[in-house]
XYZ file of C-alpha atoms in Angstrom:
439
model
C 37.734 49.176 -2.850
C 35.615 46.249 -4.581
C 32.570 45.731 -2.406
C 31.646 41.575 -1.298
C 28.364 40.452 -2.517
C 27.050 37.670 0.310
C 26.293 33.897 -2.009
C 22.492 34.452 -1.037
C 22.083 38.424 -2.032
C 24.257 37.367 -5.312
C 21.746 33.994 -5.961
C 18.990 35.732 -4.998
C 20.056 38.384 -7.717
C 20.665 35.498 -10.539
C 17.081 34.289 -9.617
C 15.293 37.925 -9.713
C 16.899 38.905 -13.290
C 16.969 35.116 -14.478
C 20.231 34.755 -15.296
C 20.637 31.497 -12.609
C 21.596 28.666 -14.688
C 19.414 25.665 -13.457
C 20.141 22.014 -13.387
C 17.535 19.746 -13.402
C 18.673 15.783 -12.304
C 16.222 13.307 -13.612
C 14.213 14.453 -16.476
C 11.267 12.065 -16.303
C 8.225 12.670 -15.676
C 8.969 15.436 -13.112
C 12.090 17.010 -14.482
C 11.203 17.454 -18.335
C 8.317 19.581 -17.739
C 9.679 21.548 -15.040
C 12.483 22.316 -16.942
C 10.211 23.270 -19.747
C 8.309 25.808 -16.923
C 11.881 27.209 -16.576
C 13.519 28.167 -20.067
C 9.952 29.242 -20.805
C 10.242 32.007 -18.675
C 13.768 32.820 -19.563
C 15.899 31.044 -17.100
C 18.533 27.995 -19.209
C 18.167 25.086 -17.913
C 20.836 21.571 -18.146
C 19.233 18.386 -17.941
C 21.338 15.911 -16.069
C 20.044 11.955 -16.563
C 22.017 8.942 -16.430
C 20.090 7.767 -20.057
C 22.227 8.365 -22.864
C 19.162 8.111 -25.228
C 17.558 10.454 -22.844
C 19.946 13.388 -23.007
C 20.405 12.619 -27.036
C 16.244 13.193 -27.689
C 16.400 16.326 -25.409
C 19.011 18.124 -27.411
C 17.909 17.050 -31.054
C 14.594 18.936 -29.143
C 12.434 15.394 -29.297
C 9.579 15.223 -26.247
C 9.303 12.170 -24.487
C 6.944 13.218 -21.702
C 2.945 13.185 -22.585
C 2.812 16.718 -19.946
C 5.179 18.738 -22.132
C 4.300 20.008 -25.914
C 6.444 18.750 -28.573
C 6.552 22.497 -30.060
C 7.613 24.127 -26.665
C 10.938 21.733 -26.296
C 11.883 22.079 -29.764
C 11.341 25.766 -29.763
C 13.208 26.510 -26.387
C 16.402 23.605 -27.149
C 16.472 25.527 -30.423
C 16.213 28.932 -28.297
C 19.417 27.438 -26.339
C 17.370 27.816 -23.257
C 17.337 23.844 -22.710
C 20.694 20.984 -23.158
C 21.156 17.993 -21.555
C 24.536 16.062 -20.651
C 24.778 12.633 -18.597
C 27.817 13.874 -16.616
C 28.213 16.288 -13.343
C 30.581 18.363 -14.683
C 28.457 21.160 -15.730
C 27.331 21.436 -11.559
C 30.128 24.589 -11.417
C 27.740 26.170 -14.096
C 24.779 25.647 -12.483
C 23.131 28.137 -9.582
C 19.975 25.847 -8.974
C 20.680 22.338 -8.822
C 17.094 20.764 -8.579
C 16.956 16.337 -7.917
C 14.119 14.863 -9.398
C 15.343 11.105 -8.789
C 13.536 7.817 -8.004
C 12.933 6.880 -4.685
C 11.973 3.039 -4.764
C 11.658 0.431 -2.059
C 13.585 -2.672 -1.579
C 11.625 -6.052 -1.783
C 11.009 -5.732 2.192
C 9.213 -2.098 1.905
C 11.987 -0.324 2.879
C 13.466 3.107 1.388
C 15.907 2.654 -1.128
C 17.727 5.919 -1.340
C 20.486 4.638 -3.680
C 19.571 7.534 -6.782
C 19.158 10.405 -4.125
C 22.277 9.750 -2.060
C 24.587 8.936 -5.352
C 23.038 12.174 -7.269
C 23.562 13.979 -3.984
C 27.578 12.952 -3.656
C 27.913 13.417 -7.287
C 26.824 17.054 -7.082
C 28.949 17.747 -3.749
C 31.861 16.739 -5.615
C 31.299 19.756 -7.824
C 29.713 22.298 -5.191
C 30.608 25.650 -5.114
C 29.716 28.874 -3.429
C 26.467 30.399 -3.775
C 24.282 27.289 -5.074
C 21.106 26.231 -4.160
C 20.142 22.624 -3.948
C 16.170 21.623 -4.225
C 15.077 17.767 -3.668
C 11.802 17.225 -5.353
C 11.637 13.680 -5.029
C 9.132 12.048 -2.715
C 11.110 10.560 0.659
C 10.435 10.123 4.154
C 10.677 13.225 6.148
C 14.059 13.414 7.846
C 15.733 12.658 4.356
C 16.941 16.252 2.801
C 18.490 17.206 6.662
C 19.311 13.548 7.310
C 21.001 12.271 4.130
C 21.913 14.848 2.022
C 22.969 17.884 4.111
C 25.763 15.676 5.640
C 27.312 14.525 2.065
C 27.221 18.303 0.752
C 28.941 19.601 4.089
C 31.381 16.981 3.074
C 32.489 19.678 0.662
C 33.756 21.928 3.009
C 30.995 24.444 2.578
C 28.893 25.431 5.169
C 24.882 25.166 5.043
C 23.426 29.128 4.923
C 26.573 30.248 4.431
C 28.230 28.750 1.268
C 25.078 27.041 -0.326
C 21.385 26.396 0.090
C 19.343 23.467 0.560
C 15.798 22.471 0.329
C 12.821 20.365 -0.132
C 10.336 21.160 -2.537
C 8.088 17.853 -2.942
C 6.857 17.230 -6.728
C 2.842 17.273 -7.189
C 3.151 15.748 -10.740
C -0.198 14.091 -12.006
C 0.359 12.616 -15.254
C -2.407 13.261 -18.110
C -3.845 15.642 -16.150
C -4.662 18.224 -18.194
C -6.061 20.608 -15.697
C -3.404 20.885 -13.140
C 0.362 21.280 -14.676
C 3.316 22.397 -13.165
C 2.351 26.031 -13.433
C -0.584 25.961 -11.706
C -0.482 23.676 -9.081
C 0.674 24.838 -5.524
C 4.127 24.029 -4.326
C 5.404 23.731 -1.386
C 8.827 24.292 -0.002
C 10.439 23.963 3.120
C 14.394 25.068 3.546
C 17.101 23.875 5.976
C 17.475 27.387 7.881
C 15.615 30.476 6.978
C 18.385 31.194 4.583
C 18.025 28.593 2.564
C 14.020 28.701 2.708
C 14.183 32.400 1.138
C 16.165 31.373 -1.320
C 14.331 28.681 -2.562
C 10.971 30.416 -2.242
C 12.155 32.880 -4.254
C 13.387 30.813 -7.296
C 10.231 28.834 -7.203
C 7.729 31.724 -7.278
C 9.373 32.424 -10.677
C 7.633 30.009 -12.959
C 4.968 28.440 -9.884
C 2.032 30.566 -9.873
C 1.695 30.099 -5.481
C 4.144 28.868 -3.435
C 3.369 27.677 -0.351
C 6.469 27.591 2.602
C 6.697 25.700 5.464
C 8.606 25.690 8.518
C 11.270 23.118 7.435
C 12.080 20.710 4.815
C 10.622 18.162 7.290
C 7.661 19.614 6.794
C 7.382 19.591 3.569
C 8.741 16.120 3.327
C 5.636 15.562 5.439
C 3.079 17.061 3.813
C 3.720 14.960 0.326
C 3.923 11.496 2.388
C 0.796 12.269 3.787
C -1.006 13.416 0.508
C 0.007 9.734 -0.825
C -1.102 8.360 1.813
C -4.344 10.195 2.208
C -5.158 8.517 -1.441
C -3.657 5.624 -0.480
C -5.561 4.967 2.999
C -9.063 5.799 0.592
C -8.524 3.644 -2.219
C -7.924 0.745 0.042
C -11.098 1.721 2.387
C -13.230 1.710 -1.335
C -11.362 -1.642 -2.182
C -11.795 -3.352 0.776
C -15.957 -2.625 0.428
C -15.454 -3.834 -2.983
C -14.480 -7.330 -1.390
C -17.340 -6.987 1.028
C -20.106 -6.008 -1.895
C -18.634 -9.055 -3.369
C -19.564 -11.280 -0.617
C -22.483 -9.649 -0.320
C -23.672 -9.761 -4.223
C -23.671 -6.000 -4.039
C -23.004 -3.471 -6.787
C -20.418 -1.487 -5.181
C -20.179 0.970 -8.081
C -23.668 1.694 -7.615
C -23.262 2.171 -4.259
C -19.827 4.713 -4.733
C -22.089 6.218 -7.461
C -25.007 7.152 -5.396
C -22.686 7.597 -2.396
C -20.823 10.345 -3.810
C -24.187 12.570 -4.881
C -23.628 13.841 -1.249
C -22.652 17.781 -1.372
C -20.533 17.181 1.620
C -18.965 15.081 3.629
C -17.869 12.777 1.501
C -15.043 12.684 -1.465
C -15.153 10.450 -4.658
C -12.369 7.487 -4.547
C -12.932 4.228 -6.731
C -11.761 0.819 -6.782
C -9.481 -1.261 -8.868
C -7.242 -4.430 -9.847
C -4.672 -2.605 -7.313
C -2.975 0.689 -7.289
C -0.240 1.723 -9.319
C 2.388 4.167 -10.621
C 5.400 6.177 -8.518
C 3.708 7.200 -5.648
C 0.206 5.318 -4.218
C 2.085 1.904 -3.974
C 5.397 3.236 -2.648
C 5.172 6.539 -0.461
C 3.204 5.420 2.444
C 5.416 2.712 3.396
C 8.390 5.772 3.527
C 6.472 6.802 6.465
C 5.682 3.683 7.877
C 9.168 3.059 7.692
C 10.408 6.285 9.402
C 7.559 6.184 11.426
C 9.311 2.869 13.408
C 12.075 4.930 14.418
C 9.768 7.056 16.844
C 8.513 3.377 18.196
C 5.218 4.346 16.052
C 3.052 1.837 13.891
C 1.122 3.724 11.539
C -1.890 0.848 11.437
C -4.035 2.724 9.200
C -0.840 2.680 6.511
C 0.024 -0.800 6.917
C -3.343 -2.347 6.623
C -4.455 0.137 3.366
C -1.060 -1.571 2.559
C -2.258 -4.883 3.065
C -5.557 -4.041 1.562
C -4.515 -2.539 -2.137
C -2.079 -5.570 -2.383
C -4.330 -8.416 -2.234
C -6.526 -6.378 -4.793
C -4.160 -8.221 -8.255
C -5.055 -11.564 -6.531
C -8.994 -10.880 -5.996
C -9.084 -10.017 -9.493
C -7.639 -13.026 -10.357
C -9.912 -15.063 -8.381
C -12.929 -13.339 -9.479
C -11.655 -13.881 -13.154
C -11.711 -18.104 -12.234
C -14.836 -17.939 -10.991
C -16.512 -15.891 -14.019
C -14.575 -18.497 -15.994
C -15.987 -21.142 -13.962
C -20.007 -19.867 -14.474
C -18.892 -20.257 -18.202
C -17.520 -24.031 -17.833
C -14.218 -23.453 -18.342
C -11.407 -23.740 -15.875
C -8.840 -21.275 -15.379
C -5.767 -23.524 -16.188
C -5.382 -23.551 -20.353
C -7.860 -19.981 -20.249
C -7.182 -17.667 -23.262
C -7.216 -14.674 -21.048
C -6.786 -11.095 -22.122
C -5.920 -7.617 -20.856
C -6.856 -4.427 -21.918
C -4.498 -2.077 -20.362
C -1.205 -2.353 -18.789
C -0.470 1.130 -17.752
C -1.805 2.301 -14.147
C -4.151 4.621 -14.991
C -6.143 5.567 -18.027
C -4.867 7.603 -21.367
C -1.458 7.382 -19.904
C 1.929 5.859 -21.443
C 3.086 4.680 -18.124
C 3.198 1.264 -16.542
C 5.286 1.767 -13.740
C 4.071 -0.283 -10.164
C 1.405 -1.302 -12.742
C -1.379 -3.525 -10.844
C -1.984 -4.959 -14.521
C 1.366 -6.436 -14.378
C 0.633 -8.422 -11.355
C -2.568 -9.650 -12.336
C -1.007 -10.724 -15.699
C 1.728 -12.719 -13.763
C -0.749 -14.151 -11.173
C -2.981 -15.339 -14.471
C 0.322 -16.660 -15.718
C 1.066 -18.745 -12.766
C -2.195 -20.320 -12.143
C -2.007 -21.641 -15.958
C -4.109 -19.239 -18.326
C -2.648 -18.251 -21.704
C -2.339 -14.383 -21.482
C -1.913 -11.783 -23.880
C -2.671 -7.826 -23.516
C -3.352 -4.702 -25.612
C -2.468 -1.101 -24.924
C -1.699 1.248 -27.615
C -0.395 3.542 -25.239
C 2.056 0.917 -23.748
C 2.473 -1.273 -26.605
C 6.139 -2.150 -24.862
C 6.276 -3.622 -21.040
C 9.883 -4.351 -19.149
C 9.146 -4.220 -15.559
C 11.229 -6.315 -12.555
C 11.903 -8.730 -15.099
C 8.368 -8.630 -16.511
C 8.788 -8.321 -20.621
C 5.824 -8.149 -23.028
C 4.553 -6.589 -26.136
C 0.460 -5.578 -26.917
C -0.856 -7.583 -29.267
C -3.188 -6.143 -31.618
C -7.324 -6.045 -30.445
C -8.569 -7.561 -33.510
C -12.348 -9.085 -33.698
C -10.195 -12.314 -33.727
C -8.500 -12.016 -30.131
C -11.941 -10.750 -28.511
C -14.065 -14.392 -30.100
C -11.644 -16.669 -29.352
C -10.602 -15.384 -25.851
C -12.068 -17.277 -23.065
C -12.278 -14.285 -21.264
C -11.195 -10.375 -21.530
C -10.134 -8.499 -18.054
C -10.301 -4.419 -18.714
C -7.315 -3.670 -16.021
C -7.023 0.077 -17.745
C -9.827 2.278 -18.817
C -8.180 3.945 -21.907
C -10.694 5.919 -23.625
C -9.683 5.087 -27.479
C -10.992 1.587 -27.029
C -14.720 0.639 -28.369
C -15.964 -0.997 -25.211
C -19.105 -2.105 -26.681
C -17.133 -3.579 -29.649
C -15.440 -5.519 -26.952
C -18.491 -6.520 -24.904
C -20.357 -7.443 -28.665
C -17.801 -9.768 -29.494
C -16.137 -11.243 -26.102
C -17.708 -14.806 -24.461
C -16.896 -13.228 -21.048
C -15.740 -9.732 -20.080
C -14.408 -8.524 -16.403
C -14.283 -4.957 -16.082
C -12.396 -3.554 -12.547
C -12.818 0.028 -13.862
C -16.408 0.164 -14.556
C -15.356 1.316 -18.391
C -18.365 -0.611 -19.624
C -20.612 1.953 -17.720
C -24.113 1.917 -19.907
C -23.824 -0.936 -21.674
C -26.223 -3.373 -21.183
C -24.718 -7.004 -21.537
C -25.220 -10.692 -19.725
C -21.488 -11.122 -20.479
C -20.562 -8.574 -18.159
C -19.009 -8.759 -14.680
C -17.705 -5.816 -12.797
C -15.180 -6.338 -10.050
């Protein structure tokens, strides 16, 4: 008599001797390197993205993503440890189907769930017994239970039973070079203890400490709050930036001798805005949810309202520079250096640079910008290309804003050459110059 293996003892089998098959959906900046993490330990791993040109760079083994090492993907696609497709057919293959999708918001701040709930009913058309499905994109907490669980059971296969379902949140920090994938502590929370076992298990594979939680509520939670944590500071730090302003105060002199405190206290700067996936988007996830319990989240909405007027101070503080020097905004040669949101980084995505550009735009400067790293912009109808920082540009410009700090520009060249510089990340830091104003 042939003895029944349970789905969850025969995943949690697959996952010990790393013969699972994992799917990865999305492989951006989140999925690409974790799928990396998992052929490197032995498990193969599909890559499942709606980009055709995508999916063709992944198999001819050609890295996209700064985080991952060209060698590594060409080694382990040549291995046959890594493919990609565009199409949910392969989901019967797969024993770990992880979602690393976007999770935008609509023009009115409200979750746009379009990528996670059509991934979601694209996979459930293709369940199967014994599968384990992971959301690692960052959502209000409710979503994973909410959202997904219902389209899956729309299968016919029950939750704990037939398949597995969690929420692992993704702590992805682009650039940094410290804290990868590996080594950075994940949390999980599962939909039933079943389904939390299982997915603690696969993660502990390549995830040096996993960290579980009672639900994937909770852990839905706990990365809404660490966005907003960032989120609620960087406002707080902008917000004394408008006061220091007012007040003809240094604020990064103040921040600077601020944070020498041993305790107490935790370094958080100021800017033309905040940018990328997370900072600009998350909190308002919870704000959002948050309405449903008859809760306002104040702190939320007004670090909100604070980090958003931050593109137009800039702005304003570039017309008045402009005006010390006798010339008037309107007809300006303005330009940037830096489009992406955050320094030594190839990605412009939320990009407060972008707004700042636009606002310049509107109130009638002539604006150009230069990024090497983003020599390419195409954001919410924004297009433009970097123009090259020639001793040319900086002399004739009216005046040069540094929106990114990139470290492979030659600030004091810049400072030497420009009539009028604005710096909102303090990259001109010890150079000693009557052309320079800091935000």
């Amino acid at each position: 008599m042939q003895t029944v293996v349970d789905p969850k003892t025969l995943l949690l089998q697959r996952i010990e001797d790393k013969t699972a098959v994992v799917g990865v959906v999305g492989m951006g900046y989140v999925g690409l390197p974790f799928a990396v993490e998992k052929a490197k330990v032995g498990y193969r791993v599909v890559g499942i993205d709606r980009s055709a040109k995508r999916v063709a760079m992944i198999n001819q083994g050609q890295n996209y993503i700064g985080d991952v090492k060209d060698e590594e993907l060409r080694d382990l696609v040549a291995q046959g440890l890594i493919r990609a497709t565009t199409g949910f057919e392969v989901v019967p293959e797969l024993d770990v189907i992880v979602i690393a999708v976007p999770t935008p918001l609509t023009k009115n701040l409200v979750p746009d769930l379009q990528y996670v709930e059509g991934v979601t009913r694209e996979v459930a058309k293709y369940l199967r017994r014994g599968q384990l499905v992971s959301l690692e994109s960052t959502t209000y907490p409710g979503t994973t239970e909410e959202v997904m669980l219902p389209i899956l059971e729309e299968s016919g296969l029950k939750l704990n039973q037939d398949f597995f379902l969690a929420h692992s949140p993704e702590r992805v920090d682009p650039g940094n070079a410290r804290y990868t994938t590996k080594n950075t502590n994940k949390v999980v929370g599962g939909v039933g203890k079943e389904s939390l076992e299982v997915a603690v298990a696969f993660y502990s594979k390549t995830i040096l400490h996993v960290v579980p939680v009672s639900s994937a509520k909770a852990a839905e939670m706990v990365k809404v709050f660490e966005n907003t944590f960032r989120a609620v500071n960087i406002a707080l730090v902008n917000e004394l930036t408008l006061l220091c302003d007012r007040m003809d105060l240094n604020v990064w002199e103040v921040l600077d001798a601020a944070f020498t405190k041993p305790f107490g206290i935790m370094p958080f700067y100021p800017g033309p805005g905040v940018g990328g996936h997370c900072i600009p988007l998350d909190p308002h996830y919870l704000e959002w949810k948050a309405k449903e319990y008859n809760f306002n989240t104040h702190f939320i909405n007004l670090a909100g309202e604070i980090n958003r007027k931050m593109p137009e101070f800039t702005v304003d503080k570039a017309a008045r520079v402009l005006s010390q020097h006798g010339k008037p905004l309107r007809g300006a040669k303005v330009v940037l250096l830096g489009m992406a949101y955050k320094a030594n980084l190839d990605d412009y995505r939320e990009s407060p640079a972008i707004e700042v550009f636009k606002l310049l735009q509107k109130r009638g400067a002539e604006v150009v910008f230069h990024d090497s790293w983003t020599p390419h912009v195409e954001e919410h109808g924004f297009v433009a290309d970097s123009v090259e920082l020639t001793d040319e540009l900086l002399q004739n410009a009216d005046l040069v804003i540094i929106t990114t700090n990139h470290s492979n520009v030659d600030y004091a060249r810049v400072v030497a050459l420009s009539k009028a510089v604005l710096d909102t990340r303090y990259a001109t830091r010890g150079i000693k110059a009557d052309n320079v104003v800091l935000l």
